[in-house]
Short mmCIF file of C-alpha atoms in Angstrom, two decimals:
data_model
loop_
_atom_site.label_atom_id
_atom_site.label_comp_id
_atom_site.label_asym_id
_atom_site.label_seq_id
_atom_site.Cartn_x
_atom_site.Cartn_y
_atom_site.Cartn_z
CA MET A 1 -3.49 36.47 -31.09
CA ILE A 2 -2.67 35.95 -27.42
CA LEU A 3 -5.86 33.96 -26.95
CA ARG A 4 -4.90 31.68 -29.83
CA TRP A 5 -1.45 31.00 -28.33
CA VAL A 6 -3.02 30.25 -24.96
CA LEU A 7 -5.39 27.82 -26.66
CA TYR A 8 -2.48 26.15 -28.48
CA VAL A 9 -0.50 25.77 -25.27
CA LEU A 10 -3.44 24.34 -23.33
CA THR A 11 -4.23 21.92 -26.16
CA THR A 12 -0.58 20.87 -26.29
CA LEU A 13 -0.54 20.17 -22.57
CA LEU A 14 -3.77 18.19 -22.83
CA VAL A 15 -2.54 16.07 -25.74
CA ALA A 16 0.89 15.52 -24.18
CA ALA A 17 -0.55 14.50 -20.80
CA SER A 18 -3.24 12.25 -22.25
CA GLY A 19 -0.75 10.81 -24.74
CA SER A 20 1.68 9.85 -21.97
CA TRP A 21 -1.10 8.43 -19.80
CA GLY A 22 -2.58 6.50 -22.70
CA ALA A 23 0.76 4.96 -23.68
CA LEU A 24 1.33 3.73 -20.13
CA ALA A 25 -2.26 2.49 -19.81
CA LEU A 26 -1.85 0.45 -22.98
CA TRP A 27 1.55 -0.83 -21.90
CA TYR A 28 0.18 -2.16 -18.62
CA GLN A 29 -3.26 -3.36 -19.73
CA ALA A 30 -3.36 -4.14 -23.46
CA GLY A 31 -3.00 -7.90 -23.16
CA SER A 32 -0.37 -10.25 -21.79
CA ASN A 33 2.00 -10.23 -24.80
CA GLY A 34 4.83 -7.80 -24.12
CA THR A 35 5.66 -7.22 -27.79
CA PHE A 36 2.07 -6.40 -28.65
CA ARG A 37 1.76 -4.05 -25.67
CA ALA A 38 4.95 -2.24 -26.68
CA MET A 39 3.78 -1.87 -30.28
CA ILE A 40 0.35 -0.49 -29.40
CA ALA A 41 1.82 1.88 -26.79
CA ILE A 42 4.28 3.20 -29.41
CA ALA A 43 1.45 3.55 -31.94
CA TRP A 44 -0.55 5.59 -29.46
CA SER A 45 2.46 7.81 -28.74
CA LEU A 46 2.93 8.40 -32.46
CA LEU A 47 -0.75 9.33 -32.80
CA ALA A 48 -0.40 11.93 -30.05
CA LEU A 49 2.85 13.25 -31.51
CA THR A 50 1.28 13.53 -34.97
CA ALA A 51 -1.63 15.48 -33.53
CA LEU A 52 0.81 17.91 -31.89
CA VAL A 53 2.90 18.36 -35.04
CA LEU A 54 -0.18 19.08 -37.15
CA LEU A 55 -1.52 21.41 -34.48
CA TRP A 56 1.58 23.60 -34.49
CA SER A 57 2.11 23.42 -38.24
CA ARG A 58 -1.54 24.52 -38.60
CA ARG A 59 -2.34 21.76 -41.06
CA GLY A 60 -5.80 20.26 -41.23
CA GLY A 61 -7.34 22.92 -39.03
CA GLY A 62 -8.72 21.39 -35.86
CA VAL A 63 -9.47 18.01 -37.46
CA PRO A 64 -6.30 16.15 -36.28
CA THR A 65 -6.84 17.32 -32.70
CA PHE A 66 -10.51 16.34 -32.86
CA VAL A 67 -9.60 12.88 -34.21
CA TYR A 68 -7.05 12.42 -31.44
CA LEU A 69 -9.52 13.48 -28.73
CA LEU A 70 -12.11 11.11 -30.18
CA ALA A 71 -9.55 8.30 -30.01
CA PHE A 72 -8.77 9.26 -26.42
CA ALA A 73 -12.48 9.07 -25.55
CA VAL A 74 -12.54 5.53 -26.98
CA LEU A 75 -9.45 4.71 -24.91
CA LEU A 76 -11.16 5.96 -21.76
CA ALA A 77 -14.25 3.89 -22.54
CA TRP A 78 -12.03 0.80 -22.90
CA TRP A 79 -10.25 1.69 -19.64
CA GLY A 80 -13.58 1.75 -17.85
CA THR A 81 -14.22 -1.87 -18.83
CA ILE A 82 -11.15 -3.15 -16.98
CA ALA A 83 -12.50 -4.58 -13.74
CA PRO A 84 -10.73 -6.06 -10.70
CA SER A 85 -11.11 -9.73 -9.83
CA ASN A 86 -10.72 -12.02 -6.84
CA HIS A 87 -10.07 -14.99 -9.11
CA ARG A 88 -6.54 -15.15 -10.50
CA ASP A 89 -3.44 -17.32 -10.08
CA TRP A 90 -2.42 -15.65 -6.83
CA SER A 91 0.94 -15.87 -5.09
CA ASP A 92 0.85 -18.15 -2.03
CA ASP A 93 1.20 -15.34 0.51
CA VAL A 94 -1.94 -13.58 -0.76
CA SER A 95 -3.84 -16.62 -2.03
CA ARG A 96 -6.52 -16.29 0.66
CA MET A 97 -8.54 -13.24 1.56
CA LEU A 98 -9.02 -12.00 5.08
CA SER A 99 -12.54 -11.79 6.45
CA GLY A 100 -13.96 -11.27 9.91
CA ASN A 101 -17.03 -11.72 12.04
CA VAL A 102 -17.87 -9.25 14.82
CA ASP A 103 -19.99 -10.28 17.77
CA GLY A 104 -19.97 -7.47 20.31
CA GLU A 105 -16.38 -7.20 21.56
CA ARG A 106 -15.42 -10.59 20.13
CA VAL A 107 -13.92 -10.65 16.65
CA THR A 108 -13.13 -13.80 14.69
CA LEU A 109 -10.63 -13.35 11.86
CA TYR A 110 -10.48 -15.95 9.11
CA ASN A 111 -7.33 -16.55 7.04
CA VAL A 112 -4.78 -14.93 9.37
CA ARG A 113 -1.38 -15.61 7.82
CA ASN A 114 1.27 -17.30 9.95
CA PHE A 115 3.91 -18.49 7.47
CA ARG A 116 7.39 -19.60 8.53
CA TRP A 117 9.82 -18.07 6.05
CA ARG A 118 13.29 -19.37 5.26
CA SER A 119 13.51 -17.46 1.97
CA ASP A 120 11.05 -15.84 -0.41
CA GLN A 121 10.78 -19.18 -2.19
CA ASP A 122 11.03 -21.50 0.82
CA TYR A 123 8.31 -21.25 3.48
CA ASP A 124 5.69 -23.19 5.39
CA VAL A 125 2.14 -22.20 4.46
CA ARG A 126 -0.15 -21.71 7.46
CA TRP A 127 -3.51 -19.95 7.48
CA GLU A 128 -5.34 -19.71 10.78
CA THR A 129 -8.63 -18.65 12.33
CA ARG A 130 -8.07 -16.44 15.36
CA ASN A 131 -10.31 -14.86 17.97
CA TYR A 132 -9.75 -11.48 19.60
CA ASP A 133 -11.40 -9.69 22.49
CA LEU A 134 -11.42 -5.96 21.79
CA ASP A 135 -11.83 -5.26 25.52
CA ARG A 136 -8.26 -6.53 25.87
CA LEU A 137 -6.71 -4.16 23.35
CA ALA A 138 -3.60 -2.66 24.91
CA GLY A 139 -1.87 -0.66 22.20
CA VAL A 140 -1.36 0.08 18.52
CA ASP A 141 2.03 0.33 16.80
CA ILE A 142 2.87 1.43 13.29
CA ILE A 143 5.84 -0.35 11.73
CA LEU A 144 7.61 1.19 8.76
CA SER A 145 9.66 -1.14 6.60
CA SER A 146 12.19 0.33 4.18
CA TRP A 147 13.89 -1.49 1.31
CA GLY A 148 16.13 1.35 0.15
CA VAL A 149 13.84 3.38 -2.12
CA PRO A 150 14.20 7.05 -1.11
CA GLY A 151 11.09 8.44 0.54
CA ILE A 152 9.16 5.18 0.46
CA SER A 153 8.42 2.65 3.22
CA HIS A 154 5.73 0.05 3.69
CA ALA A 155 3.44 0.73 6.66
CA LEU A 156 2.00 -2.02 8.83
CA VAL A 157 -0.33 -1.51 11.78
CA SER A 158 0.06 -3.88 14.72
CA PHE A 159 -2.60 -4.27 17.40
CA GLY A 160 -1.40 -5.53 20.78
CA PHE A 161 -3.47 -7.22 23.48
CA ASP A 162 -2.91 -7.47 27.22
CA ASP A 163 -1.94 -11.15 26.96
CA GLY A 164 1.03 -10.30 24.71
CA ALA A 165 -0.67 -11.32 21.46
CA HIS A 166 -0.32 -9.14 18.37
CA VAL A 167 -1.98 -9.11 14.98
CA VAL A 168 -0.72 -6.99 12.10
CA PHE A 169 -2.86 -5.52 9.34
CA SER A 170 -1.20 -4.61 6.06
CA VAL A 171 -2.71 -3.14 2.89
CA GLU A 172 -0.86 -4.79 0.02
CA ILE A 173 -1.01 -5.56 -3.66
CA ARG A 174 -2.44 -8.98 -4.41
CA LYS A 175 0.37 -10.40 -6.50
CA LYS A 176 -0.08 -13.10 -9.07
CA HIS A 177 2.51 -15.90 -9.28
CA GLY A 178 5.76 -14.49 -10.66
CA GLU A 179 4.60 -10.88 -10.36
CA ALA A 180 6.63 -8.11 -8.71
CA PHE A 181 5.55 -4.76 -7.29
CA SER A 182 5.79 -1.69 -9.50
CA SER A 183 4.98 1.78 -8.14
CA LEU A 184 4.22 2.96 -11.67
CA GLY A 185 2.07 -0.07 -12.41
CA GLY A 186 0.11 0.76 -9.29
CA PHE A 187 -1.32 3.78 -11.10
CA PHE A 188 -2.60 1.66 -14.00
CA LYS A 189 -4.78 -1.11 -12.55
CA GLU A 190 -1.84 -3.51 -12.50
CA PHE A 191 -2.72 -4.95 -9.07
CA GLU A 192 -5.75 -5.77 -7.01
CA ARG A 193 -5.74 -4.59 -3.39
CA THR A 194 -5.86 -6.91 -0.40
CA ILE A 195 -5.66 -6.62 3.36
CA VAL A 196 -3.42 -9.15 5.05
CA ALA A 197 -3.76 -9.96 8.74
CA ALA A 198 -0.72 -11.81 10.01
CA ASP A 199 1.41 -12.76 12.97
CA GLU A 200 4.39 -10.42 13.54
CA GLN A 201 6.65 -13.48 13.36
CA ASP A 202 5.50 -13.77 9.75
CA ILE A 203 4.87 -10.37 8.24
CA VAL A 204 7.55 -8.35 10.06
CA ARG A 205 10.27 -10.99 10.37
CA VAL A 206 10.12 -11.83 6.65
CA ARG A 207 10.98 -8.23 5.91
CA THR A 208 13.86 -7.85 8.35
CA ASN A 209 15.33 -11.36 8.33
CA VAL A 210 14.60 -12.63 4.82
CA ARG A 211 14.36 -9.59 2.57
CA GLY A 212 16.95 -7.45 4.38
CA GLU A 213 14.65 -4.49 4.99
CA ASN A 214 15.09 -1.99 7.82
CA ASP A 215 12.14 -1.61 10.17
CA HIS A 216 11.12 1.01 12.72
CA LEU A 217 8.32 0.66 15.25
CA TYR A 218 6.40 3.63 16.67
CA ARG A 219 3.83 3.36 19.46
CA LEU A 220 0.73 5.39 18.58
CA ARG A 221 -1.06 7.51 21.16
CA MET A 222 -4.67 6.36 20.78
CA SER A 223 -7.60 6.02 23.11
CA LYS A 224 -9.12 2.58 23.53
CA PRO A 225 -12.29 3.56 21.60
CA ALA A 226 -10.10 4.81 18.75
CA MET A 227 -8.06 1.58 18.74
CA ARG A 228 -11.26 -0.45 18.66
CA ALA A 229 -12.70 1.67 15.84
CA LEU A 230 -9.53 1.31 13.75
CA PHE A 231 -9.45 -2.46 14.28
CA LEU A 232 -13.08 -2.75 13.18
CA ALA A 233 -12.41 -0.49 10.19
CA TYR A 234 -9.80 -2.99 8.98
CA VAL A 235 -12.29 -5.84 9.40
CA LYS A 236 -14.95 -3.89 7.51
CA GLU A 237 -12.54 -3.08 4.66
CA ALA A 238 -11.40 -6.71 4.45
CA ASN A 239 -14.99 -7.96 4.28
CA GLU A 240 -15.80 -5.44 1.56
CA LEU A 241 -12.78 -6.51 -0.51
CA ALA A 242 -13.74 -10.17 -0.11
CA ALA A 243 -17.19 -9.36 -1.45
CA LYS A 244 -16.17 -6.81 -4.07
CA PRO A 245 -12.57 -6.66 -5.37
CA ALA A 246 -10.82 -3.32 -5.88
CA PHE A 247 -7.63 -2.14 -7.51
CA TYR A 248 -4.59 -0.96 -5.59
CA ASN A 249 -3.53 2.59 -6.45
CA THR A 250 -0.07 3.89 -5.59
CA ALA A 251 -1.42 7.34 -4.70
CA THR A 252 -5.01 6.94 -3.54
CA SER A 253 -5.27 3.49 -1.94
CA ASN A 254 -1.82 2.49 -0.73
CA CYS A 255 -0.72 1.12 2.63
CA VAL A 256 -0.97 4.53 4.34
CA THR A 257 -3.79 6.36 2.56
CA ILE A 258 -6.22 3.56 3.43
CA VAL A 259 -5.26 3.91 7.11
CA TYR A 260 -5.69 7.68 6.80
CA HIS A 261 -9.20 7.31 5.41
CA MET A 262 -10.05 4.89 8.22
CA ALA A 263 -8.61 7.21 10.86
CA LYS A 264 -10.44 10.17 9.37
CA GLN A 265 -13.69 8.41 10.19
CA ILE A 266 -12.57 8.55 13.82
CA ASP A 267 -11.20 12.11 13.63
CA PRO A 268 -12.77 14.05 10.71
CA GLY A 269 -10.34 16.92 11.32
CA LEU A 270 -7.27 14.82 10.50
CA PRO A 271 -5.26 16.84 7.93
CA TYR A 272 -4.05 15.42 4.63
CA ASP A 273 -0.33 15.68 3.99
CA TYR A 274 2.24 14.80 1.31
CA ARG A 275 3.89 12.47 3.84
CA LEU A 276 0.96 10.09 3.37
CA LEU A 277 2.48 9.44 -0.07
CA LEU A 278 6.17 9.77 0.82
CA THR A 279 5.72 7.22 3.56
CA ALA A 280 9.31 7.28 4.82
CA TYR A 281 8.47 10.72 6.25
CA LEU A 282 5.27 9.52 7.91
CA PRO A 283 6.74 9.69 11.47
CA SER A 284 7.15 13.46 11.22
CA TYR A 285 3.48 13.75 10.23
CA LEU A 286 2.40 11.52 13.12
CA TYR A 287 4.58 13.53 15.49
CA ARG A 288 3.10 16.82 14.27
CA ILE A 289 -0.51 15.72 14.80
CA GLY A 290 0.29 14.38 18.28
CA ALA A 291 -0.02 10.67 17.45
CA LEU A 292 3.46 9.97 18.91
CA ASP A 293 4.83 10.55 22.41
CA ARG A 294 6.05 14.15 22.51
CA ARG A 295 7.96 13.64 25.74
CA TYR A 296 10.73 12.53 23.40
CA SER A 297 12.10 14.10 20.26
CA LEU A 298 11.29 12.47 16.92
CA ALA A 299 14.98 11.56 16.56
CA GLN A 300 14.86 9.76 19.91
CA LEU A 301 11.68 7.89 18.98
CA THR A 302 13.22 6.86 15.67
CA ALA A 303 16.39 5.58 17.35
CA GLN A 304 14.44 3.73 20.04
CA GLY A 305 12.09 2.29 17.44
CA ASP A 306 14.76 0.78 15.20
CA ILE A 307 13.90 -2.89 15.61
CA THR A 308 16.04 -4.22 12.74
CA ALA A 309 18.93 -5.59 14.80
CA ARG A 310 16.61 -7.02 17.45
CA ALA A 311 14.53 -8.75 14.78
CA ARG A 312 17.55 -10.21 13.02
CA ALA A 313 18.84 -11.58 16.32
CA THR A 314 15.74 -13.74 16.77
CA GLY A 315 15.41 -17.39 15.88
CA PRO A 316 12.29 -19.14 14.57
CA GLN A 317 11.31 -20.34 18.07
CA ASP A 318 11.81 -16.99 19.86
CA ASP A 319 8.99 -14.76 21.05
CA PHE A 320 9.43 -12.33 18.18
CA SER A 321 6.97 -9.70 19.39
CA ARG A 322 8.60 -9.53 22.81
CA ALA A 323 12.11 -9.44 21.33
CA ILE A 324 11.54 -6.49 19.02
CA ARG A 325 10.00 -4.49 21.88
CA THR A 326 12.82 -5.21 24.34
CA PRO A 327 15.18 -2.21 24.30
CA PRO A 328 18.90 -2.91 23.86
CA GLU A 329 21.15 -3.10 26.87
CA PRO A 330 23.01 0.10 27.84
CA GLY A 331 25.91 0.63 25.45
CA GLU A 332 24.41 -1.73 22.87
CA ASP A 333 23.73 -0.23 19.45
CA ALA A 334 20.05 0.12 18.56
CA ALA A 335 20.78 -0.12 14.87
CA PRO A 336 22.50 -2.90 12.92
#
């Protein structure tokens, strides 16, 4: 008797979980017509609900559950046919894919973004080819940009060189024209993944000065070989995506988890942590593993690293990278 109830409960959990997943999968991927997607997602939900009702009413024996599981197997087979693509009607800011060529310590990056943004709809499109000497790497900063969603920030990694130049790498969704980010959609093959390399004047300033986000900059404690390896890992990932597209996933291949997997190649002992998903808490993880300067408290580093006001005070012709790294004058607030 107890074994039967355990079996019923486990089957119920399986049907409920797969039913919910299937409904969302159909909603996000069953065609472009919203009405059709809603209807087929509802139909799937009703199928799962019917299987549960018949299970607990003990009608039909195990046939309804078997039919439902067979339908779920068909759904999974269909899901496996959905493939990513590099050929869609992309939004202007992700219309080109980053690639790179490595020749010893010299790296050439193709399609580095250097837009001039006046609003999200008004901007000057500029894609550039840039050359970098890895011998001149001077530092790596992580910039967290928050738009008000609790626990979530977007992470960007900025590489600085001894001549004052910076290039930022950012793992992002590759939006189509008119498309907006959805954390839930990111679990259901809604977006392809791309790596953007951009000037700080573009990719950071658009967040602080155009979109009204709040940004914090943290200097990472990394050896020069580790900085070089991380830079090259971004180039390798970008080249692989250019050759073979991949989907973005909110949990497994977001802006931080990709960096974690790259960094783990440098330090295999790097621990996994929930803060790699709840990215707003990433600084405490970095502080714990010794990636931030422990001569200061985390609260001090966070206050010193609030670059929002400094960014918003810049004009289009200012040296943006220098401005956001110039600490405020004594008595001046570090936050807006």
